[in-house]
PDB file of C-alpha atoms in Angstrom:
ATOM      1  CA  UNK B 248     -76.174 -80.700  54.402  1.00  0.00           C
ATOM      2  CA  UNK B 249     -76.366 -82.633  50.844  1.00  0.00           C
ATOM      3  CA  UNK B 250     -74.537 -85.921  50.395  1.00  0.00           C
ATOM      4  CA  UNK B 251     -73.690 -88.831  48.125  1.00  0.00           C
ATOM      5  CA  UNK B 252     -72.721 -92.240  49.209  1.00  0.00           C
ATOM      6  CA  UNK B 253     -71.594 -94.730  46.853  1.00  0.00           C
ATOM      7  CA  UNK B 254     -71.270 -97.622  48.668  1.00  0.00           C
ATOM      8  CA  UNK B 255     -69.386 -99.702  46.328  1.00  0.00           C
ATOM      9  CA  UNK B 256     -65.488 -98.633  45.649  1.00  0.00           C
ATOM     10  CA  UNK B 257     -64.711-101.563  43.143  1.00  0.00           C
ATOM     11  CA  UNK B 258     -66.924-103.519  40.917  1.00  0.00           C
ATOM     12  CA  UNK B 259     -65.331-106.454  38.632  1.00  0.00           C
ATOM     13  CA  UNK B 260     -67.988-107.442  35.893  1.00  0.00           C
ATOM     14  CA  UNK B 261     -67.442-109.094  32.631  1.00  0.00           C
ATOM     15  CA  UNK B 262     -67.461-107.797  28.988  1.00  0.00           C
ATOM     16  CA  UNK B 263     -71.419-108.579  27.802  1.00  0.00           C
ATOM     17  CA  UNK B 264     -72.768-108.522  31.128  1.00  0.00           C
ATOM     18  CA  UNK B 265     -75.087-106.065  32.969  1.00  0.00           C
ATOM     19  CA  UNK B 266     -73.980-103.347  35.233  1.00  0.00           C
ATOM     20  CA  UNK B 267     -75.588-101.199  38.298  1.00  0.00           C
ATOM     21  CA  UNK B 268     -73.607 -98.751  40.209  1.00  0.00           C
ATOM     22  CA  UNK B 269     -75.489 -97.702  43.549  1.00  0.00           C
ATOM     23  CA  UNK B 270     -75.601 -93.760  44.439  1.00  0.00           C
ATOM     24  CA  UNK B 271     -77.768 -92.859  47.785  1.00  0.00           C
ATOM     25  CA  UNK B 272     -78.245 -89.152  47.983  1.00  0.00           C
ATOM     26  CA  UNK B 273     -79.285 -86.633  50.966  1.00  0.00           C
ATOM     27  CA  UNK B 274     -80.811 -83.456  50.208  1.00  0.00           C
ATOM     28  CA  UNK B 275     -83.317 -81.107  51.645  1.00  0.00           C
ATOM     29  CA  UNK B 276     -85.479 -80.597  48.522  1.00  0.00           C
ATOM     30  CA  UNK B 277     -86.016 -81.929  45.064  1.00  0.00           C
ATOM     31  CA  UNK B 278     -82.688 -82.752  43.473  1.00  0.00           C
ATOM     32  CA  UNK B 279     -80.729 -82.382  40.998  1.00  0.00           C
ATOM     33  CA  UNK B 280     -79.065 -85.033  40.062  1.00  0.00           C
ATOM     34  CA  UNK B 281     -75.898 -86.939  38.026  1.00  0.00           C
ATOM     35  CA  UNK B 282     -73.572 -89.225  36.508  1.00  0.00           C
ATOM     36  CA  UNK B 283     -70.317 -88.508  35.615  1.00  0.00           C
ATOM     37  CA  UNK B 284     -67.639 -90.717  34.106  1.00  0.00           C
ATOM     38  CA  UNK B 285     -63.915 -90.652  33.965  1.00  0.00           C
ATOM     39  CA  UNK B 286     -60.532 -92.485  32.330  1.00  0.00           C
ATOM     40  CA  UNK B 287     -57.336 -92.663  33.842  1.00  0.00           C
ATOM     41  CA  UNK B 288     -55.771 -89.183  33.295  1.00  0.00           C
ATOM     42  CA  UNK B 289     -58.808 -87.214  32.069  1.00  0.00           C
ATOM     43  CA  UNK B 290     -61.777 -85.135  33.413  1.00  0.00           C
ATOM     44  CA  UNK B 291     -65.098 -85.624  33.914  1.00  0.00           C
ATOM     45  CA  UNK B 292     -67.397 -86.495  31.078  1.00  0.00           C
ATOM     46  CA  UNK B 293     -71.623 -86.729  32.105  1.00  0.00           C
ATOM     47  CA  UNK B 294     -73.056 -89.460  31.453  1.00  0.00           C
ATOM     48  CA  UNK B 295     -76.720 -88.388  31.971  1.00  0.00           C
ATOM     49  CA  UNK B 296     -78.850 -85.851  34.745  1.00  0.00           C
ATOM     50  CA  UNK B 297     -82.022 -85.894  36.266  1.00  0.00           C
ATOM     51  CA  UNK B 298     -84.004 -82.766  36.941  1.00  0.00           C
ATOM     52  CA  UNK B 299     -87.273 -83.372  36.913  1.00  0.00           C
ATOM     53  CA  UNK B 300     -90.041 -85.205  35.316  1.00  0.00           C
ATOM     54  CA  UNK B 301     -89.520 -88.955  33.691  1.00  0.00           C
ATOM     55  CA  UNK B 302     -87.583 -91.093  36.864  1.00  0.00           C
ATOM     56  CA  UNK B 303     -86.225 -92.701  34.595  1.00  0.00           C
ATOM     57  CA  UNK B 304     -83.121 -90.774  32.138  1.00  0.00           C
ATOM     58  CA  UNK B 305     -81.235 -92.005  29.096  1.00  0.00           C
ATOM     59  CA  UNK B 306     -77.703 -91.020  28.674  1.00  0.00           C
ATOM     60  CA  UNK B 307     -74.767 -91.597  26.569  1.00  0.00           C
ATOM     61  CA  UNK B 308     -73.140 -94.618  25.814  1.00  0.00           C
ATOM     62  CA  UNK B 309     -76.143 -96.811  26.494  1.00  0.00           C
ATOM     63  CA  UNK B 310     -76.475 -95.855  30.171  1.00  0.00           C
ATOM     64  CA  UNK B 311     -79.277 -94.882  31.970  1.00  0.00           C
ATOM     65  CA  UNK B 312     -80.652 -94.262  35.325  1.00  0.00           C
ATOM     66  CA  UNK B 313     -83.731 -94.643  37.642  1.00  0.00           C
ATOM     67  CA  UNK B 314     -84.838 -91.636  40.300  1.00  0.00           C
ATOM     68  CA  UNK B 315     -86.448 -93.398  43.305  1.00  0.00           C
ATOM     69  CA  UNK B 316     -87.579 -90.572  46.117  1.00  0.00           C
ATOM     70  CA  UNK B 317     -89.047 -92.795  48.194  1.00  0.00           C
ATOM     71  CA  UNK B 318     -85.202 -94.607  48.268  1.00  0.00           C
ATOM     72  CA  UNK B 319     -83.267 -91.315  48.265  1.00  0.00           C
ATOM     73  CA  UNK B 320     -81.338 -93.363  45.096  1.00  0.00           C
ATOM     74  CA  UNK B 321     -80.019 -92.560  41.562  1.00  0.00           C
ATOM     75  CA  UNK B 322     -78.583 -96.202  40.638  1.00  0.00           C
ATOM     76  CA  UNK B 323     -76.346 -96.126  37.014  1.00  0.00           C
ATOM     77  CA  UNK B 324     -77.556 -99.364  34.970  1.00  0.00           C
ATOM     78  CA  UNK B 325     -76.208-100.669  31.382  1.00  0.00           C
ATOM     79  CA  UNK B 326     -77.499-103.660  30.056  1.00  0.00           C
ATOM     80  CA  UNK B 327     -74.452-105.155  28.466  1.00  0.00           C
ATOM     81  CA  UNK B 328     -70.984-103.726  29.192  1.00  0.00           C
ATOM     82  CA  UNK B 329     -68.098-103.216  27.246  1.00  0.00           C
ATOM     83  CA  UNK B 330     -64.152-102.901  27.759  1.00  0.00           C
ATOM     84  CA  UNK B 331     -64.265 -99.387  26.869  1.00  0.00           C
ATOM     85  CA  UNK B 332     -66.412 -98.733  29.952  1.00  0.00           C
ATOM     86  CA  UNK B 333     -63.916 -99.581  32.230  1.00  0.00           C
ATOM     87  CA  UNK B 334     -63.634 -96.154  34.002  1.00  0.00           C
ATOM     88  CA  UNK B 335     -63.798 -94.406  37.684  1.00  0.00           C
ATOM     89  CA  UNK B 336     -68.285 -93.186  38.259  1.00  0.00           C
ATOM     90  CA  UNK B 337     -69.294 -90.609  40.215  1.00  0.00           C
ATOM     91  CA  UNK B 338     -72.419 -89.534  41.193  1.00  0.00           C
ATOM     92  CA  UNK B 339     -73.407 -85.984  42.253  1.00  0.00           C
ATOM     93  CA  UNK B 340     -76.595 -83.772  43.975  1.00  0.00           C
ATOM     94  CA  UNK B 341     -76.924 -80.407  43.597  1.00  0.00           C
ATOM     95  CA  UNK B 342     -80.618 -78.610  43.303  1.00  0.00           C
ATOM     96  CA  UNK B 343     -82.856 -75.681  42.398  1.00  0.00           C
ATOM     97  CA  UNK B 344     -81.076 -72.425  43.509  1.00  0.00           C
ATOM     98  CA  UNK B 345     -78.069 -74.510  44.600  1.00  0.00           C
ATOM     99  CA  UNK B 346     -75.385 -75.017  42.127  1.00  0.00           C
ATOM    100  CA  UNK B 347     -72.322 -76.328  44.506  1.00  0.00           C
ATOM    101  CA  UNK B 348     -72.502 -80.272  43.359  1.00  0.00           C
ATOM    102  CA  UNK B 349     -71.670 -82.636  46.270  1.00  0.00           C
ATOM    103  CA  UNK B 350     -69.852 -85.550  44.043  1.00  0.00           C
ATOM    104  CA  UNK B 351     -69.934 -89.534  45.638  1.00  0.00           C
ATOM    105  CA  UNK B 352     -66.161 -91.044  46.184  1.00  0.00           C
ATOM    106  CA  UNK B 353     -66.620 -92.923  43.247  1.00  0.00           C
ATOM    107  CA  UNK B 354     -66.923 -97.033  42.153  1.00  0.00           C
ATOM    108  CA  UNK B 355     -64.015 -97.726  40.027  1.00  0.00           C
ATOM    109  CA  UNK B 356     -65.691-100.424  37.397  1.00  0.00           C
ATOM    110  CA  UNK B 357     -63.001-103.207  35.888  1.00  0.00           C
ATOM    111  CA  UNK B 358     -64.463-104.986  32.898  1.00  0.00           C
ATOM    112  CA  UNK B 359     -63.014-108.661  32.419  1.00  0.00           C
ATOM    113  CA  UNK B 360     -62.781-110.842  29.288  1.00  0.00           C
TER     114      UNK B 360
ATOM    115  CA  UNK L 230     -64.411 -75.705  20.928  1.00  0.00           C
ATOM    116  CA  UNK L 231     -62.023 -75.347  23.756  1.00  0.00           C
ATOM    117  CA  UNK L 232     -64.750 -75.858  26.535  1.00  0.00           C
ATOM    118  CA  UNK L 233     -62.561 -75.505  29.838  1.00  0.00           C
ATOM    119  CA  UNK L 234     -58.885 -74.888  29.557  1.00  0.00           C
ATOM    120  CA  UNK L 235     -56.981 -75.363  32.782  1.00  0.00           C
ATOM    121  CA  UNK L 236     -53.102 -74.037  32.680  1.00  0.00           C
ATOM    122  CA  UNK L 237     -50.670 -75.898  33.931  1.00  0.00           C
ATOM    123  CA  UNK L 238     -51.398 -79.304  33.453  1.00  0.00           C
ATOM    124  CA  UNK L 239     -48.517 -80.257  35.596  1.00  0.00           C
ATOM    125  CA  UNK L 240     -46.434 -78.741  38.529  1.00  0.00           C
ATOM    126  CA  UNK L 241     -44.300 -79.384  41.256  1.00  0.00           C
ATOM    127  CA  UNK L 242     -43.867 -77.039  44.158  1.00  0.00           C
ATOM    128  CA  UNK L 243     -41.637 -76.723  47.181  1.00  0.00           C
ATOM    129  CA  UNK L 244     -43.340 -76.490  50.816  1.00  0.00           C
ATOM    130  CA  UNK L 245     -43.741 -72.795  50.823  1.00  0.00           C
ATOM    131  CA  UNK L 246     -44.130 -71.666  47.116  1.00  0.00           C
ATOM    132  CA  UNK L 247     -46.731 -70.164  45.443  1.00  0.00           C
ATOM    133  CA  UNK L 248     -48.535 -71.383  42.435  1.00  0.00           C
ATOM    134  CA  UNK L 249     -51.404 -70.169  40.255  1.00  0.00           C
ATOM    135  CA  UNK L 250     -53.482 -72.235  38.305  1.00  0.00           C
ATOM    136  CA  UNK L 251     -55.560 -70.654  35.491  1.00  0.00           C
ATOM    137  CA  UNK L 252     -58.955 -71.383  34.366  1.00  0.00           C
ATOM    138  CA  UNK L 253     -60.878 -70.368  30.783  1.00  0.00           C
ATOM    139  CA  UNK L 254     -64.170 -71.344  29.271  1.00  0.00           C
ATOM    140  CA  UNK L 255     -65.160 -70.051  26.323  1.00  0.00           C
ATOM    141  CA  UNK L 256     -68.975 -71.225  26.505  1.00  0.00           C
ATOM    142  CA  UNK L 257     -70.076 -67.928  27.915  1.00  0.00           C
ATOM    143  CA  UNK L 258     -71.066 -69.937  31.612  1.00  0.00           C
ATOM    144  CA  UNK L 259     -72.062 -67.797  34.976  1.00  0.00           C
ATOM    145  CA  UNK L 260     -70.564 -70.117  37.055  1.00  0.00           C
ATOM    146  CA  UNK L 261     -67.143 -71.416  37.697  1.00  0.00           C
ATOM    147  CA  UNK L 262     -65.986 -73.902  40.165  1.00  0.00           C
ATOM    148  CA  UNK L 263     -62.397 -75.227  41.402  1.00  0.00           C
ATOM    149  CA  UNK L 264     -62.580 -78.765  43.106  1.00  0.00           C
ATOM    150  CA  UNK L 265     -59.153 -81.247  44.236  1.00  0.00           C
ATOM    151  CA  UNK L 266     -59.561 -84.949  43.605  1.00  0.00           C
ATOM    152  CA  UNK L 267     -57.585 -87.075  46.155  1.00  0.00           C
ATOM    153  CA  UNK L 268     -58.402 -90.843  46.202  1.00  0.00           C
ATOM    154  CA  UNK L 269     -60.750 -92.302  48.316  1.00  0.00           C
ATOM    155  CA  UNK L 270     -62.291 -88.572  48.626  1.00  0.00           C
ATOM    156  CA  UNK L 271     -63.939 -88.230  45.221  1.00  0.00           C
ATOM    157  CA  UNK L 272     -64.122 -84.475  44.034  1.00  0.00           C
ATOM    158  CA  UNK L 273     -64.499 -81.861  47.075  1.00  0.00           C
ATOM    159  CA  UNK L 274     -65.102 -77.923  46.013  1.00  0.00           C
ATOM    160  CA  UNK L 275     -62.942 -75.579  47.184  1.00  0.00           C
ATOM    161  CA  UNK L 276     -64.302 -72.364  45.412  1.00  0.00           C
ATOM    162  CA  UNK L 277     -67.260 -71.434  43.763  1.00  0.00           C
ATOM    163  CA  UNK L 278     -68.428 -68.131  41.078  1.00  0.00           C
ATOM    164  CA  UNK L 279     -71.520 -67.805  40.766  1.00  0.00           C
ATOM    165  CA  UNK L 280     -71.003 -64.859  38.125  1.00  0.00           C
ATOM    166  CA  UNK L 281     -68.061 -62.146  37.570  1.00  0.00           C
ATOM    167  CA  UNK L 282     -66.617 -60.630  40.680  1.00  0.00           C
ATOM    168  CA  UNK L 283     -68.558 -62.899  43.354  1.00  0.00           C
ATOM    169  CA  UNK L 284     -66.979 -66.040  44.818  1.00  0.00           C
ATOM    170  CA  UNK L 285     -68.060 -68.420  47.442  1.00  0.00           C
ATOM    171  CA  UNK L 286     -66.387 -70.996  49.788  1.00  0.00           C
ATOM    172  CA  UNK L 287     -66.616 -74.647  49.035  1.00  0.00           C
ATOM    173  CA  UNK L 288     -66.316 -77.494  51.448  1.00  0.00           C
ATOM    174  CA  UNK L 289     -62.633 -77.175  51.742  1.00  0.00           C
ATOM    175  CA  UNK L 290     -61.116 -73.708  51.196  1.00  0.00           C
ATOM    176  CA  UNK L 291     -58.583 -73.242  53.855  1.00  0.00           C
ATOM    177  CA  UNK L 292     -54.656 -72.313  51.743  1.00  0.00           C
ATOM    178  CA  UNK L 293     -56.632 -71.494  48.779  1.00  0.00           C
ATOM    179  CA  UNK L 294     -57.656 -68.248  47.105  1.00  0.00           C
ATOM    180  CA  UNK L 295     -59.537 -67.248  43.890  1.00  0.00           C
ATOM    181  CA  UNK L 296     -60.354 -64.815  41.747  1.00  0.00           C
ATOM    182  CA  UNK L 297     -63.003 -64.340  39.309  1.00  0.00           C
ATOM    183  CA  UNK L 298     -61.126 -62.294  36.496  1.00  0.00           C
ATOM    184  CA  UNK L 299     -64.142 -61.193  34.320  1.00  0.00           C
ATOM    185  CA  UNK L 300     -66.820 -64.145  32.973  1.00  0.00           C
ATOM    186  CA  UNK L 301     -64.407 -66.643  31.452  1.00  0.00           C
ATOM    187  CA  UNK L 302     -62.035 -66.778  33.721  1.00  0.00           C
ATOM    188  CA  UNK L 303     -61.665 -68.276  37.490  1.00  0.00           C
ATOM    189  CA  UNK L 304     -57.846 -68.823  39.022  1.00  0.00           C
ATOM    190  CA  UNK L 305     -56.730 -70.493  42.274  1.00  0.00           C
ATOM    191  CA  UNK L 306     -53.983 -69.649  43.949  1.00  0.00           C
ATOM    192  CA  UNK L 307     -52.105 -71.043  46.159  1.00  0.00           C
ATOM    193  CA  UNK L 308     -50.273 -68.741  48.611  1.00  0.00           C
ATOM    194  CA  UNK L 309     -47.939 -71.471  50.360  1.00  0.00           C
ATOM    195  CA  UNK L 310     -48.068 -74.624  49.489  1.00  0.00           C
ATOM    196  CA  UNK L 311     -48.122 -77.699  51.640  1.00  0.00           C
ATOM    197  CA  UNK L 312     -47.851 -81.501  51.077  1.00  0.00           C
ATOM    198  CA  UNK L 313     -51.488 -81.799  51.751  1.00  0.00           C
ATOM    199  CA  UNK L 314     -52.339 -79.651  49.008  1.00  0.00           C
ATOM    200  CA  UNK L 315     -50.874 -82.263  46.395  1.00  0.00           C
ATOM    201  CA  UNK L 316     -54.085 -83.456  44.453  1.00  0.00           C
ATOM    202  CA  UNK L 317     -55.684 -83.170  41.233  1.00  0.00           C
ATOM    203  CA  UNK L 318     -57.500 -79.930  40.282  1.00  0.00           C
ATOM    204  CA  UNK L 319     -60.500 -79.546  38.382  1.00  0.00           C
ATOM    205  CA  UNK L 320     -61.751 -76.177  36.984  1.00  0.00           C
ATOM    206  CA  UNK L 321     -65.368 -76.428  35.454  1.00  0.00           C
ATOM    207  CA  UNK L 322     -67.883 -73.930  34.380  1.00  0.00           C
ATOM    208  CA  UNK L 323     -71.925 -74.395  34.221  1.00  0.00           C
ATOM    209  CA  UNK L 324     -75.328 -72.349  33.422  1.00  0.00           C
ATOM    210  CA  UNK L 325     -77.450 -73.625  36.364  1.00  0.00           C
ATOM    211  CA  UNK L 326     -80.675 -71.202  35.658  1.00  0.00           C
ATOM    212  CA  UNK L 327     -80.436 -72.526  32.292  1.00  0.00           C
ATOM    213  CA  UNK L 328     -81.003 -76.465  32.824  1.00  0.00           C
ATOM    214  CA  UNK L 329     -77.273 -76.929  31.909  1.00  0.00           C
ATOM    215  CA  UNK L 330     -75.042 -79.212  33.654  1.00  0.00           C
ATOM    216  CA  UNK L 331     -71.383 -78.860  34.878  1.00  0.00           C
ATOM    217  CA  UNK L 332     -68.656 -79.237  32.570  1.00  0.00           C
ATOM    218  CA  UNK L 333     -64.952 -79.724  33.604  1.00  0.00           C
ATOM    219  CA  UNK L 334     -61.204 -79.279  32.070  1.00  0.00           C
ATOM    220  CA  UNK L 335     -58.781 -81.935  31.961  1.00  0.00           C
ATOM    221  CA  UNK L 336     -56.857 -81.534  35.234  1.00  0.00           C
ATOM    222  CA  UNK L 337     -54.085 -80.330  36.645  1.00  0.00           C
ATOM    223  CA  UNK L 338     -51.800 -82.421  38.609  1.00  0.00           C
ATOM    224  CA  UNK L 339     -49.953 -80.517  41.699  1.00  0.00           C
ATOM    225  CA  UNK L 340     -47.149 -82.180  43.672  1.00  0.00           C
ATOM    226  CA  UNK L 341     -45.952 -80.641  46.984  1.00  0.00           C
ATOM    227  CA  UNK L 342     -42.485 -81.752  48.254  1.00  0.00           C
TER     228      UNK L 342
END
Protein backbone atom coordinates (compact mmCIF):
# COMPACT_ATOMS: atom_id res chain seq x y z
CA UNK A 1 0.00 0.00 0.00
CA UNK A 2 1.36 3.72 -0.86
CA UNK A 3 1.93 6.20 1.94
CA UNK A 4 3.06 9.67 2.97
CA UNK A 5 4.37 10.64 6.30
CA UNK A 6 5.02 14.09 7.15
CA UNK A 7 6.53 14.00 10.23
CA UNK A 8 6.33 17.52 11.20
CA UNK A 9 2.60 18.97 12.07
CA UNK A 10 3.79 22.62 12.94
CA UNK A 11 6.75 24.54 11.84
CA UNK A 12 7.31 28.29 13.25
CA UNK A 13 10.03 30.05 11.01
CA UNK A 14 10.63 33.66 10.50
CA UNK A 15 9.87 36.07 7.58
CA UNK A 16 13.49 36.00 5.43
CA UNK A 17 14.50 32.77 6.61
CA UNK A 18 14.81 29.34 4.89
CA UNK A 19 12.26 26.65 4.96
CA UNK A 20 12.19 22.60 4.50
CA UNK A 21 9.12 20.64 4.98
CA UNK A 22 9.94 16.76 5.25
CA UNK A 23 7.61 14.23 3.13
CA UNK A 24 8.75 10.31 3.36
CA UNK A 25 6.85 8.32 0.82
CA UNK A 26 6.11 4.38 0.35
CA UNK A 27 5.38 3.05 -2.91
CA UNK A 28 5.91 -0.07 -4.88
CA UNK A 29 7.32 1.51 -8.08
CA UNK A 30 8.59 4.76 -9.45
CA UNK A 31 6.47 7.61 -8.15
CA UNK A 32 4.71 10.17 -8.81
CA UNK A 33 5.03 12.71 -6.78
CA UNK A 34 3.70 16.35 -5.11
CA UNK A 35 3.27 19.44 -3.32
CA UNK A 36 0.27 21.00 -2.66
CA UNK A 37 -0.48 24.17 -0.74
CA UNK A 38 -3.47 25.57 1.01
CA UNK A 39 -5.01 28.93 2.97
CA UNK A 40 -7.43 28.89 5.54
CA UNK A 41 -10.80 28.34 3.75
CA UNK A 42 -9.60 27.40 0.25
CA UNK A 43 -8.53 24.32 -1.83
CA UNK A 44 -5.61 22.95 -2.89
CA UNK A 45 -3.24 24.86 -5.09
CA UNK A 46 0.23 22.63 -6.47
CA UNK A 47 3.04 23.88 -5.78
CA UNK A 48 5.28 21.69 -8.02
CA UNK A 49 5.39 17.52 -9.17
CA UNK A 50 7.91 15.17 -9.86
CA UNK A 51 7.56 12.52 -12.51
CA UNK A 52 10.51 11.66 -13.77
CA UNK A 53 13.83 12.82 -14.87
CA UNK A 54 15.73 16.01 -13.09
CA UNK A 55 15.49 15.04 -8.92
CA UNK A 56 15.41 18.10 -8.48
CA UNK A 57 11.80 20.36 -9.58
CA UNK A 58 11.08 24.08 -9.56
CA UNK A 59 7.69 25.23 -8.68
CA UNK A 60 5.73 28.25 -8.02
CA UNK A 61 6.30 30.80 -5.67
CA UNK A 62 10.01 30.16 -5.36
CA UNK A 63 9.67 26.59 -4.06
CA UNK A 64 11.28 23.69 -5.07
CA UNK A 65 11.96 20.17 -4.26
CA UNK A 66 14.62 17.35 -4.23
CA UNK A 67 13.63 13.43 -5.24
CA UNK A 68 15.97 11.17 -3.18
CA UNK A 69 15.11 7.20 -3.99
CA UNK A 70 17.62 5.97 -2.10
CA UNK A 71 15.69 8.07 1.05
CA UNK A 72 12.15 7.29 -0.13
CA UNK A 73 11.90 11.49 0.37
CA UNK A 74 10.38 14.50 -1.50
CA UNK A 75 11.49 17.39 1.07
CA UNK A 76 9.69 21.13 0.08
CA UNK A 77 12.64 23.83 0.42
CA UNK A 78 12.40 27.84 -0.09
CA UNK A 79 15.26 29.81 0.45
CA UNK A 80 13.78 32.86 2.05
CA UNK A 81 10.16 32.84 3.27
CA UNK A 82 7.58 35.24 3.28
CA UNK A 83 4.26 36.06 5.34
CA UNK A 84 2.21 35.19 2.49
CA UNK A 85 3.48 31.60 2.74
CA UNK A 86 2.02 30.99 5.84
CA UNK A 87 -0.32 28.10 4.76
CA UNK A 88 -1.28 24.23 5.63
CA UNK A 89 1.51 21.63 2.91
CA UNK A 90 0.72 18.52 1.84
CA UNK A 91 2.53 16.13 0.13
CA UNK A 92 1.12 13.33 -2.08
CA UNK A 93 2.28 9.80 -4.14
CA UNK A 94 0.48 8.49 -6.71
CA UNK A 95 2.30 6.63 -9.90
CA UNK A 96 2.28 5.28 -13.45
CA UNK A 97 -1.13 3.54 -14.05
CA UNK A 98 -2.24 4.63 -10.56
CA UNK A 99 -4.03 7.84 -10.29
CA UNK A 100 -5.66 7.54 -6.55
CA UNK A 101 -3.10 10.19 -4.72
CA UNK A 102 -2.32 9.14 -1.11
CA UNK A 103 -1.96 12.91 0.44
CA UNK A 104 0.53 13.35 3.90
CA UNK A 105 -1.53 14.91 7.09
CA UNK A 106 0.01 18.00 6.41
CA UNK A 107 2.77 20.63 8.32
CA UNK A 108 0.91 23.71 9.02
CA UNK A 109 3.90 26.49 8.44
CA UNK A 110 3.49 29.92 10.74
CA UNK A 111 5.76 32.66 9.47
CA UNK A 112 6.87 35.20 12.32
CA UNK A 113 8.04 38.84 12.08
CA UNK B 1 -12.16 29.44 -16.40
CA UNK B 2 -14.28 27.80 -13.83
CA UNK B 3 -11.83 24.78 -13.29
CA UNK B 4 -13.79 22.68 -10.54
CA UNK B 5 -17.08 23.93 -9.26
CA UNK B 6 -18.31 22.16 -6.16
CA UNK B 7 -22.19 23.02 -5.14
CA UNK B 8 -22.97 23.68 -1.99
CA UNK B 9 -20.31 25.34 -0.41
CA UNK B 10 -22.01 25.02 2.87
CA UNK B 11 -24.61 22.66 4.60
CA UNK B 12 -25.92 21.46 7.64
CA UNK B 13 -27.71 18.18 7.98
CA UNK B 14 -29.69 16.34 10.61
CA UNK B 15 -28.50 12.64 11.67
CA UNK B 16 -30.45 10.85 9.07
CA UNK B 17 -30.82 13.25 6.03
CA UNK B 18 -29.67 13.04 2.79
CA UNK B 19 -27.48 15.42 0.97
CA UNK B 20 -25.94 15.66 -2.50
CA UNK B 21 -23.02 17.46 -3.30
CA UNK B 22 -22.33 18.33 -6.98
CA UNK B 23 -19.20 18.39 -8.84
CA UNK B 24 -18.28 20.20 -12.51
CA UNK B 25 -15.07 20.72 -14.38
CA UNK B 26 -15.06 22.22 -17.40
CA UNK B 27 -11.33 21.25 -18.44
CA UNK B 28 -12.49 18.23 -20.34
CA UNK B 29 -10.49 15.74 -17.42
CA UNK B 30 -11.04 11.66 -17.40
CA UNK B 31 -10.81 11.52 -13.96
CA UNK B 32 -12.73 12.78 -11.03
CA UNK B 33 -12.13 12.26 -7.43
CA UNK B 34 -14.16 13.10 -4.06
CA UNK B 35 -11.86 13.22 -0.87
CA UNK B 36 -13.05 14.60 3.10
CA UNK B 37 -10.46 16.63 4.95
CA UNK B 38 -10.73 16.18 8.78
CA UNK B 39 -7.78 17.54 10.86
CA UNK B 40 -5.04 15.62 11.83
CA UNK B 41 -6.11 13.16 8.81
CA UNK B 42 -5.00 15.23 5.82
CA UNK B 43 -7.15 14.46 2.60
CA UNK B 44 -8.47 10.66 2.44
CA UNK B 45 -10.40 9.56 -1.03
CA UNK B 46 -13.55 8.31 -0.81
CA UNK B 47 -14.44 7.86 -4.60
CA UNK B 48 -12.66 7.75 -7.63
CA UNK B 49 -13.74 8.08 -11.89
CA UNK B 50 -11.50 7.10 -13.83
CA UNK B 51 -13.70 8.14 -17.00
CA UNK B 52 -17.68 8.42 -17.61
CA UNK B 53 -19.77 5.69 -16.10
CA UNK B 54 -16.86 3.82 -14.07
CA UNK B 55 -16.19 4.58 -10.40
CA UNK B 56 -13.90 3.10 -7.90
CA UNK B 57 -13.65 2.91 -4.05
CA UNK B 58 -11.23 5.08 -2.21
CA UNK B 59 -9.74 4.47 1.17
CA UNK B 60 -12.84 5.39 2.98
CA UNK B 61 -16.16 4.82 1.17
CA UNK B 62 -18.47 3.32 3.64
CA UNK B 63 -22.13 6.03 3.80
CA UNK B 64 -21.05 7.40 0.59
CA UNK B 65 -22.22 6.97 -2.99
CA UNK B 66 -21.33 8.50 -6.41
CA UNK B 67 -22.16 8.89 -9.63
CA UNK B 68 -20.34 9.75 -12.65
CA UNK B 69 -23.06 11.81 -14.65
CA UNK B 70 -21.34 12.05 -18.11
CA UNK B 71 -17.41 13.53 -18.30
CA UNK B 72 -17.77 16.74 -16.32
CA UNK B 73 -19.58 15.78 -13.76
CA UNK B 74 -18.98 13.48 -10.45
CA UNK B 75 -21.67 13.81 -7.31
CA UNK B 76 -21.55 12.27 -3.81
CA UNK B 77 -24.25 11.48 -2.03
CA UNK B 78 -24.89 10.95 1.08
CA UNK B 79 -27.76 8.55 1.89
CA UNK B 80 -27.94 9.16 5.84
CA UNK B 81 -25.90 11.24 7.33
CA UNK B 82 -23.99 10.82 10.53
CA UNK B 83 -21.87 13.08 12.83
CA UNK B 84 -18.82 11.37 11.58
CA UNK B 85 -19.45 12.37 8.19
CA UNK B 86 -18.99 16.20 9.15
CA UNK B 87 -15.71 17.20 7.21
CA UNK B 88 -14.60 19.16 4.39
CA UNK B 89 -15.14 17.85 0.82
CA UNK B 90 -13.00 18.19 -2.01
CA UNK B 91 -14.06 17.39 -5.63
CA UNK B 92 -11.04 17.48 -8.15
CA UNK B 93 -10.58 16.37 -11.65
CA UNK B 94 -7.10 15.28 -13.46
CA UNK B 95 -5.66 13.82 -16.96
CA UNK B 96 -3.22 11.22 -15.51
CA UNK B 97 -2.15 9.59 -19.11
CA UNK B 98 -1.51 13.03 -20.04
CA UNK B 99 1.35 14.15 -17.46
CA UNK B 100 -1.31 16.43 -15.81
CA UNK B 101 -1.68 16.80 -12.21
CA UNK B 102 -4.80 16.92 -9.91
CA UNK B 103 -6.71 19.95 -9.61
CA UNK B 104 -9.34 20.62 -6.84
CA UNK B 105 -12.57 23.01 -6.13
CA UNK B 106 -12.85 25.14 -3.24
CA UNK B 107 -14.64 22.95 -0.68
CA UNK B 108 -17.58 22.23 0.73
CA UNK B 109 -18.11 22.35 4.35
CA UNK B 110 -20.76 19.61 5.80
CA UNK B 111 -21.97 19.72 9.41
CA UNK B 112 -23.87 16.73 10.89
CA UNK B 113 -25.94 17.40 14.07
Amino acid sequence: AQSVTQPDIHITVSEGASLELRCNYSYGATPYLFWYVQSPGQGLQLLLKYFSGDTLVQGIKGFEAEFKRSQSSFNLRKPSVHWSDAAEYFCAVGGFGNEKLTFGTGTRLTIIP
Amino acid sequence: NAGVTQTPKFQVLKTGQSMTLQCAQDMNHNSMYWYRQDPGMGLRLIYYSASEGTTDKGEVPNGYNVSRLNKREFSLRLESAAPSQTSVYFCASGDWDSGNTIYFGEGSWLTVV
